[in-house]
PDB file of C-alpha atoms in Angstrom:
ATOM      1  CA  UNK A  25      60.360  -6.479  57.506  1.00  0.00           C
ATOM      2  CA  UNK A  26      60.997  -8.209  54.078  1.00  0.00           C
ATOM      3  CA  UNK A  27      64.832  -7.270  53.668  1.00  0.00           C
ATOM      4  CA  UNK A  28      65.152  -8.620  57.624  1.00  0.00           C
ATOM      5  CA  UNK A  29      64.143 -11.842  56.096  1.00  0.00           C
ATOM      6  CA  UNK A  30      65.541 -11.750  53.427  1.00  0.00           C
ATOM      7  CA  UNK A  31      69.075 -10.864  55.130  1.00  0.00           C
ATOM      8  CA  UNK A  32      67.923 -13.389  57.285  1.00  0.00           C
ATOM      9  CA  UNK A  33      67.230 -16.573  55.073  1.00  0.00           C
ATOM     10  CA  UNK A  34      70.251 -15.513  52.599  1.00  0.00           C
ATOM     11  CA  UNK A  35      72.884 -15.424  55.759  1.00  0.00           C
ATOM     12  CA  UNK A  36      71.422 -18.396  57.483  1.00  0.00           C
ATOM     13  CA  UNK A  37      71.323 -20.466  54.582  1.00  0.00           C
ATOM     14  CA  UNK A  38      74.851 -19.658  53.823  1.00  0.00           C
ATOM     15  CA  UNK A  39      75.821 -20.196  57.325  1.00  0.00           C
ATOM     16  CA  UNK A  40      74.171 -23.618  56.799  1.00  0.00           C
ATOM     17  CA  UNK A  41      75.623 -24.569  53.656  1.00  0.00           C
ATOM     18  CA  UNK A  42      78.911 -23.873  54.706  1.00  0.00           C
ATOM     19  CA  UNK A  43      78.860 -27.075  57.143  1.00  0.00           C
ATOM     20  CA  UNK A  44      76.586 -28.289  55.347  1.00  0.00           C
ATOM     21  CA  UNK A  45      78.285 -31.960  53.884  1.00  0.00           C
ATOM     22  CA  UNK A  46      80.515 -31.557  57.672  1.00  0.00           C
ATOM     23  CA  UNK A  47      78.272 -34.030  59.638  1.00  0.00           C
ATOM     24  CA  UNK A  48      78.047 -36.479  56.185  1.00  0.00           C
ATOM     25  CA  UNK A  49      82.525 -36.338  56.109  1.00  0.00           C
ATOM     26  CA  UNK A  50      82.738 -36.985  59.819  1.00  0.00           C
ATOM     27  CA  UNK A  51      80.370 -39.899  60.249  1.00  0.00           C
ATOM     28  CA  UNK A  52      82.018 -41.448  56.917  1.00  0.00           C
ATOM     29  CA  UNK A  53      85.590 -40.754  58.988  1.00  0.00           C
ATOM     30  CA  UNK A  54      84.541 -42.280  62.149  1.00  0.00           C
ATOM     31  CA  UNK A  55      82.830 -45.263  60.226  1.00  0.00           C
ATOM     32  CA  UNK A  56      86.003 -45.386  57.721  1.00  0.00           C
ATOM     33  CA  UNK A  57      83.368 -46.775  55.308  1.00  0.00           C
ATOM     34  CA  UNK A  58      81.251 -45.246  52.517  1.00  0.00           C
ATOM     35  CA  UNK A  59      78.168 -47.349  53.965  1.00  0.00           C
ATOM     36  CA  UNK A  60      75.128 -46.190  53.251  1.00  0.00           C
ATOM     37  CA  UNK A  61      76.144 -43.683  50.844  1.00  0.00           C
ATOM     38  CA  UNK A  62      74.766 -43.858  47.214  1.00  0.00           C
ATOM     39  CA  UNK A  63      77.393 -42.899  44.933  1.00  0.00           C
ATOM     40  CA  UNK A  64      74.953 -42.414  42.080  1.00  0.00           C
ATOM     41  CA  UNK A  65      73.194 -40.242  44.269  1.00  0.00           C
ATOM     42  CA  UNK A  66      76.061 -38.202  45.289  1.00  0.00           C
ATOM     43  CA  UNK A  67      77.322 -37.873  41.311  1.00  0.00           C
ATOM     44  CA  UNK A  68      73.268 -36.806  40.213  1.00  0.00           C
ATOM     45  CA  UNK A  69      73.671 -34.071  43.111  1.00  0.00           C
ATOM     46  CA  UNK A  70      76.813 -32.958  42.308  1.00  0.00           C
ATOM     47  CA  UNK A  71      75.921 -32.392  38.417  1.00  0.00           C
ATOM     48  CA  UNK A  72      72.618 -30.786  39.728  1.00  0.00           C
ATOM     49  CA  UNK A  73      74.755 -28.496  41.634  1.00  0.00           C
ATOM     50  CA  UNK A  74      76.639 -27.314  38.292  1.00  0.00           C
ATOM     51  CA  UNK A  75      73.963 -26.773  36.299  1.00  0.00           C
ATOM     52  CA  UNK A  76      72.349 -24.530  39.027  1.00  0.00           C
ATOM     53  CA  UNK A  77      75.202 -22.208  39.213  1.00  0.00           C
ATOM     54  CA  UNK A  78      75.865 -22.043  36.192  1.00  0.00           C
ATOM     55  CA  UNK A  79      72.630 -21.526  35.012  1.00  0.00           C
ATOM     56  CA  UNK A  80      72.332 -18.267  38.056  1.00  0.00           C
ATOM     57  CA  UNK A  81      75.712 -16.952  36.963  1.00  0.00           C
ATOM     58  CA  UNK A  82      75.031 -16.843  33.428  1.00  0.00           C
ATOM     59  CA  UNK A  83      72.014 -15.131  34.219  1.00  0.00           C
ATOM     60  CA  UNK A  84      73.142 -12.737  36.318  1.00  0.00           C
ATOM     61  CA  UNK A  85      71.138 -13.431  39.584  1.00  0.00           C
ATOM     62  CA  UNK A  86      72.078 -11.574  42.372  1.00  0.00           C
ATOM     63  CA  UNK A  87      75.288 -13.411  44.142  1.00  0.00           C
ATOM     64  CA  UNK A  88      73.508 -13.935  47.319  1.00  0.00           C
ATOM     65  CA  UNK A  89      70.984 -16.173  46.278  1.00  0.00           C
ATOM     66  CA  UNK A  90      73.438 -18.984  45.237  1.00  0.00           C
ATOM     67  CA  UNK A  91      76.275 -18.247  46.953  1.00  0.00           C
ATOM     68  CA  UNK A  92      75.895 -21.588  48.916  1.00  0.00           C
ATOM     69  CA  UNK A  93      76.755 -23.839  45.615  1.00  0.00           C
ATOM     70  CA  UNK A  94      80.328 -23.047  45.461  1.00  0.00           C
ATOM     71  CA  UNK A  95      80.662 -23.951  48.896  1.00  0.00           C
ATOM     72  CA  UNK A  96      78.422 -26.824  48.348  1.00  0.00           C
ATOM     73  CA  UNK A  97      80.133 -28.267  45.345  1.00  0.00           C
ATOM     74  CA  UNK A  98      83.130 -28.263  47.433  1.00  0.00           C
ATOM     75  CA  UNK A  99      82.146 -30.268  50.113  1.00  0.00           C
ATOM     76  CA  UNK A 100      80.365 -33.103  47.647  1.00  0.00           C
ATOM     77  CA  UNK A 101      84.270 -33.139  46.008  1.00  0.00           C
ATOM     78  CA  UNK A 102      85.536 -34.239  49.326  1.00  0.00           C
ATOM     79  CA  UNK A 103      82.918 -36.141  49.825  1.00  0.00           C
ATOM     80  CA  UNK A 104      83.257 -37.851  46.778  1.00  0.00           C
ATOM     81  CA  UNK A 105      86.739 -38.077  47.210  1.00  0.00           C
ATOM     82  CA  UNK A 106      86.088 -40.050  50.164  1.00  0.00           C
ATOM     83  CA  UNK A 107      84.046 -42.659  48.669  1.00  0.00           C
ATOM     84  CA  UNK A 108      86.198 -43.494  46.341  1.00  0.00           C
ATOM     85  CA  UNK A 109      88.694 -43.898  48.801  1.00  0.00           C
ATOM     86  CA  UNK A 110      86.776 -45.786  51.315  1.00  0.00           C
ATOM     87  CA  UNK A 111      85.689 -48.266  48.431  1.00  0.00           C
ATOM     88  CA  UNK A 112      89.218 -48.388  47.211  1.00  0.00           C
ATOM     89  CA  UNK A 113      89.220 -47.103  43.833  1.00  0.00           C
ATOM     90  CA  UNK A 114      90.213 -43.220  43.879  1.00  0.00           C
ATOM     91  CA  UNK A 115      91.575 -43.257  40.688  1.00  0.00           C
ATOM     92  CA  UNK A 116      87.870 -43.699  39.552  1.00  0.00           C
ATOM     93  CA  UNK A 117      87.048 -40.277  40.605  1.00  0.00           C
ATOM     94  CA  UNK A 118      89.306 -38.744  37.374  1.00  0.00           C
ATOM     95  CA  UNK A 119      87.046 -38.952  34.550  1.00  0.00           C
ATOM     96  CA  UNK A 120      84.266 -37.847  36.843  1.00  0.00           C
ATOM     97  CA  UNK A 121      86.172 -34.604  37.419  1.00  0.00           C
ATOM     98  CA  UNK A 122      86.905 -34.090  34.238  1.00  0.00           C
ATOM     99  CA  UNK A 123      83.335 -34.391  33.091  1.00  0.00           C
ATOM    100  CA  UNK A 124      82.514 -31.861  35.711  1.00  0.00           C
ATOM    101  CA  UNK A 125      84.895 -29.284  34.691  1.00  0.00           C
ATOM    102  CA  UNK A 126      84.173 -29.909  30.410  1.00  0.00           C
ATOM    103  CA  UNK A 127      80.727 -29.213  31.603  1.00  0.00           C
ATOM    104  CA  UNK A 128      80.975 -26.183  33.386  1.00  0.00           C
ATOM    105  CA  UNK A 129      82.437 -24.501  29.796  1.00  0.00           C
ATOM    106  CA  UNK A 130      79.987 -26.578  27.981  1.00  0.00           C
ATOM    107  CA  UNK A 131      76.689 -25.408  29.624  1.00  0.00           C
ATOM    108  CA  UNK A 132      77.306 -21.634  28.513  1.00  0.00           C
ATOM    109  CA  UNK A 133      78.212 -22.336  24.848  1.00  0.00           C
ATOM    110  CA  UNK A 134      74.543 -21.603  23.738  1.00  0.00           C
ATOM    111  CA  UNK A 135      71.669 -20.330  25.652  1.00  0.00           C
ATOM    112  CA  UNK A 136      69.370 -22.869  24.627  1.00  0.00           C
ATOM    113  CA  UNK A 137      71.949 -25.315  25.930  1.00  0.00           C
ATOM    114  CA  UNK A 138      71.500 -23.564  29.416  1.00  0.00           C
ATOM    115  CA  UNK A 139      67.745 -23.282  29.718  1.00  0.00           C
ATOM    116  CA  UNK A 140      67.242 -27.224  28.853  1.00  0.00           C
ATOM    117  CA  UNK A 141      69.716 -28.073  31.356  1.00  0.00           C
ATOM    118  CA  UNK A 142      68.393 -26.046  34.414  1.00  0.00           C
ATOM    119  CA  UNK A 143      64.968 -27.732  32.594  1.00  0.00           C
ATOM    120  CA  UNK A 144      66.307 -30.984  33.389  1.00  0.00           C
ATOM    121  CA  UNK A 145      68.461 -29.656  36.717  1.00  0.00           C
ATOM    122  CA  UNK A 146      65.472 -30.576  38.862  1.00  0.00           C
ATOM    123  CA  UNK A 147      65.210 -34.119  37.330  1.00  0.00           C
ATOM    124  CA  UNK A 148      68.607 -34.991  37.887  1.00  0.00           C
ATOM    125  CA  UNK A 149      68.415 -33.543  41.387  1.00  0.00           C
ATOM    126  CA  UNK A 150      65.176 -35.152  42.469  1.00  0.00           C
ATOM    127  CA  UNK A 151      67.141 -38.770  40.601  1.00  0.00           C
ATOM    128  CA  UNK A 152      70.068 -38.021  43.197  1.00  0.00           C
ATOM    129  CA  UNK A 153      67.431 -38.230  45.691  1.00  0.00           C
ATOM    130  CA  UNK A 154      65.609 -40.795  44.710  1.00  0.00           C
ATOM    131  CA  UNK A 155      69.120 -42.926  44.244  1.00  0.00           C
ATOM    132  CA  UNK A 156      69.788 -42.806  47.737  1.00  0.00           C
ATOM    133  CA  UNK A 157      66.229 -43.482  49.230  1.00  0.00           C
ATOM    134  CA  UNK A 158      66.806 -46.584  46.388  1.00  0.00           C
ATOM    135  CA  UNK A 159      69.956 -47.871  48.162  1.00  0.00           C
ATOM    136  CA  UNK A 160      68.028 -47.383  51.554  1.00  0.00           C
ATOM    137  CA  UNK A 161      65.217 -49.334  51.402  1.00  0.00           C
ATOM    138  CA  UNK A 162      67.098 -51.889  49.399  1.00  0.00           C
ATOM    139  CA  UNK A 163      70.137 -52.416  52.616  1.00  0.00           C
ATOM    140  CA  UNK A 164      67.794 -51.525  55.226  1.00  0.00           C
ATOM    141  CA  UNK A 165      70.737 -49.588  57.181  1.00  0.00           C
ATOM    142  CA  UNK A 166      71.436 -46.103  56.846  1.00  0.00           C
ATOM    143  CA  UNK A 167      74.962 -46.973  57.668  1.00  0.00           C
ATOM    144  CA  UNK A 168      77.332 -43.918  57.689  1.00  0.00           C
ATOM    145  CA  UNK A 169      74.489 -41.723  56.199  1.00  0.00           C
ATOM    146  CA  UNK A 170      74.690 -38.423  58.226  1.00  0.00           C
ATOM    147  CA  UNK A 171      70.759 -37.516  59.074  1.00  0.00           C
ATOM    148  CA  UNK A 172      71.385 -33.703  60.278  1.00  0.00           C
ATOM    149  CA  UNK A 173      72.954 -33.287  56.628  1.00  0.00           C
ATOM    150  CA  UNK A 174      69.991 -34.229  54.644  1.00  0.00           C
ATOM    151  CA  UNK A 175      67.611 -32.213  57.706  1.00  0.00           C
ATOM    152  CA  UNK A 176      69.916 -29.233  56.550  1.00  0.00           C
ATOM    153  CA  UNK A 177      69.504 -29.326  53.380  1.00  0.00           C
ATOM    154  CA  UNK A 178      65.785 -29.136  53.313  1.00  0.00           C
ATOM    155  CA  UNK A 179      66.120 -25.858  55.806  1.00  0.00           C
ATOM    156  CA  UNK A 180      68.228 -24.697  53.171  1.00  0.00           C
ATOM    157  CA  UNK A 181      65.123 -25.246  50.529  1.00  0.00           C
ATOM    158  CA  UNK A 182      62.678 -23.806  51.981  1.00  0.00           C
ATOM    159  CA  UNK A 183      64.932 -20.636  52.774  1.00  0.00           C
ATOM    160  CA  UNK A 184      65.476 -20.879  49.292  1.00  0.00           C
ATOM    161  CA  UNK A 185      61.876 -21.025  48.652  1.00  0.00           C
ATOM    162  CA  UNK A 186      61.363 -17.577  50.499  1.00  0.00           C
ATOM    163  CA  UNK A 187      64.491 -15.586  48.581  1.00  0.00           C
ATOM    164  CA  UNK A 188      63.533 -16.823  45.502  1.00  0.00           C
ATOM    165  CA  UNK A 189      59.674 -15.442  45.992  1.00  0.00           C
ATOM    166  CA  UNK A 190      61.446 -12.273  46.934  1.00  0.00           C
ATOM    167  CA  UNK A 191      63.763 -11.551  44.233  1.00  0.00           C
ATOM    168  CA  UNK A 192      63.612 -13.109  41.246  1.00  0.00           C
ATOM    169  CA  UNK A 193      60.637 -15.364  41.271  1.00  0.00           C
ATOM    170  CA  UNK A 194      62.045 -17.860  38.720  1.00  0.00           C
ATOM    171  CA  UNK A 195      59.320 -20.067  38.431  1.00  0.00           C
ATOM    172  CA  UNK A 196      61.470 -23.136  37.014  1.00  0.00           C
ATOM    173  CA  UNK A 197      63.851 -22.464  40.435  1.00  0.00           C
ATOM    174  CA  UNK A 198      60.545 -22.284  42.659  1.00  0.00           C
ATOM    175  CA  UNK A 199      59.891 -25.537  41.562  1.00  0.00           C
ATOM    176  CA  UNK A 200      63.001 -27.258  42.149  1.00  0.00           C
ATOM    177  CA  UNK A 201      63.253 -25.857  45.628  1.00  0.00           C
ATOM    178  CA  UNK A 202      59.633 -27.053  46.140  1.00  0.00           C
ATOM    179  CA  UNK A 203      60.437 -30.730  45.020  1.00  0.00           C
ATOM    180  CA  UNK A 204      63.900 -30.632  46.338  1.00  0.00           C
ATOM    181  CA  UNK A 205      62.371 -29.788  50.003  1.00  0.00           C
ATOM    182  CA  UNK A 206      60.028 -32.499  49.805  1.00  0.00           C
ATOM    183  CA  UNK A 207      62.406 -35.169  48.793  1.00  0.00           C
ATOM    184  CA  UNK A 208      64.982 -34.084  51.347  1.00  0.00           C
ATOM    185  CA  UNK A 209      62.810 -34.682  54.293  1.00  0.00           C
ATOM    186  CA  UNK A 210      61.664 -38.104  52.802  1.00  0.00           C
ATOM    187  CA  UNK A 211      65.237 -38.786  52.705  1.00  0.00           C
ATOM    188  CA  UNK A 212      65.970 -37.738  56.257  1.00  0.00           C
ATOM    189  CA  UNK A 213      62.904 -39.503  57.733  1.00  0.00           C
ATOM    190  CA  UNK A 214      64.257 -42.434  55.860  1.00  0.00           C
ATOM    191  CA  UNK A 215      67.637 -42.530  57.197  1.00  0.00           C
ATOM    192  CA  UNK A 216      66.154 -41.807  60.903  1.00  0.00           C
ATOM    193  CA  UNK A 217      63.383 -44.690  60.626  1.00  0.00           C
ATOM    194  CA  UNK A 218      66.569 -46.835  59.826  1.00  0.00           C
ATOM    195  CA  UNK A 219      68.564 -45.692  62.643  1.00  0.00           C
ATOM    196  CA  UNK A 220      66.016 -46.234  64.610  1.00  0.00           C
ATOM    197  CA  UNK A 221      65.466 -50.240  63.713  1.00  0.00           C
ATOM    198  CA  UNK A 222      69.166 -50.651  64.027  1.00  0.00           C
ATOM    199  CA  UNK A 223      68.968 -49.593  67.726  1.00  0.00           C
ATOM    200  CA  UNK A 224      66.110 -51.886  68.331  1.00  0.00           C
ATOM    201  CA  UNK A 225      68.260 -54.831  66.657  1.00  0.00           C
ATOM    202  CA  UNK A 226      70.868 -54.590  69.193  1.00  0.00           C
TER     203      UNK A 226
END
C-alpha cells in the first residue's frame, strides 16, 4: 500500500511537472504580453528551484523525489525568456543566467554554504510567491497569469508532502512543501477571484 503511493505521488508529480509552466507559456503566447506576470517573482522561484536541487543532489536523496526540478527549471528559463522578450529587453536576461549557473558551482563549495541556503530556500520561495500576489492586488488583473499552473503546483506540494514523509523526512523540506502549498493556492484563488471581476467588467 505505501510503495503504491509512493509510485503513485512520485510518477504523478513528475507527470505534472513536466507541463507544468505549459499552460503559463501558452496564455503568455496567445496574450503576446508578459501581463500579469511578476518578474521578481519568477527570478525568487527560479533561484529557489537551484538551491533545492542542489541542496538534494549534494545530499544524495533518492533521484525520484526531485526529479521534477530539472524539468521545472527548464520551463521557468523559457518562461523567463519570454518575459524578457515580451517586455522588450532580452538582452536583460544574460547576467541573470550567468548568476544562475556561478551559483549552481557556488552552493557546493562548502557544506555550511549549502545548509544556510536550503535554510533560506523556503524564504526566497515563499518571497517569489508573495511577489506575485504583490503585483496582483496592486493591477487588479491577473492578465496572462495561467491559473491551472499555480493549481498544479500546489498538487505537486502536497504530493511532495507525502514522499517526503515517506523517505527521507527532512524536516527543513517538510516545511517548505507545507508553506509552499499554502501560498500556491492563495496565489491561484487570487488569480481566479481576478478573472472572475474581469468577466463581470465586461
Amino acid at each position: 500500500m505505501e510503495a503504491g503511493l509512493l509510485w503513485f505521488c512520485n510518477w504523478s508529480t513528475l507527470g505534472v511537472c513536466a507541463a507544468l509552466k505549459l499552460p503559463q507559456i501558452y496564455a503568455q503566447l496567445a496574450a503576446r504580453s508578459a501581463r500579469g506576470i511578476s518578474l521578481p517573482s519568477l527570478l525568487l522561484e527560479l533561484a529557489g528551484f537551484l538551491v533545492f536541487l542542489r541542496y538534494q543532489h549534494y545530499y544524495g536523496n533518492p533521484l525520484l523525489t526531485y526529479l521534477e526540478y530539472p524539468i521545472l527549471i527548464a520551463q521557468d528559463i523559457v518562461l523567463l525568456l519570454f518575459v524578457f522578450h515580451f517586455n522588450g529587453n532580452v538582452k536583460q536576461a544574460l547576467p541573470y543566467m550567468a548568476v544562475f549557473v556561478s551559483s549552481w558551482f557556488i552552493l557546493s563549495l562548502q557544506k555550511w554554504i549549502i545548509d544556510l541556503a536550503m535554510n533560506l530556500c523556503t524564504v526566497i520561495s515563499a518571497a517569489s510567491k508573495f511577489a506575485q500576489l504583490q503585483y496582483l492586488w496592486k493591477v487588479q488583473d491577473s492578465g496572462a497569469v495561467s491559473a491551472l499552473t499555480w493549481g498544479l503546483s500546489a498538487y505537486t506540494c502536497a504530493t511532495r508532502i507525502i514522499t517526503t514523509l515517506m523517505t527521507t523526512n527532512d524536516l527543513t523540506i517538510l516545511i517548505r512543501f507545507v508553506i509552499m502549498l499554502a501560498l500556491n493556492i492563495w496565489v491561484t484563488a487570487t488569480v481566479l477571484h481576478y478573472r472572475k471581476s474581469v468577466t463581470k467588467a465586461e
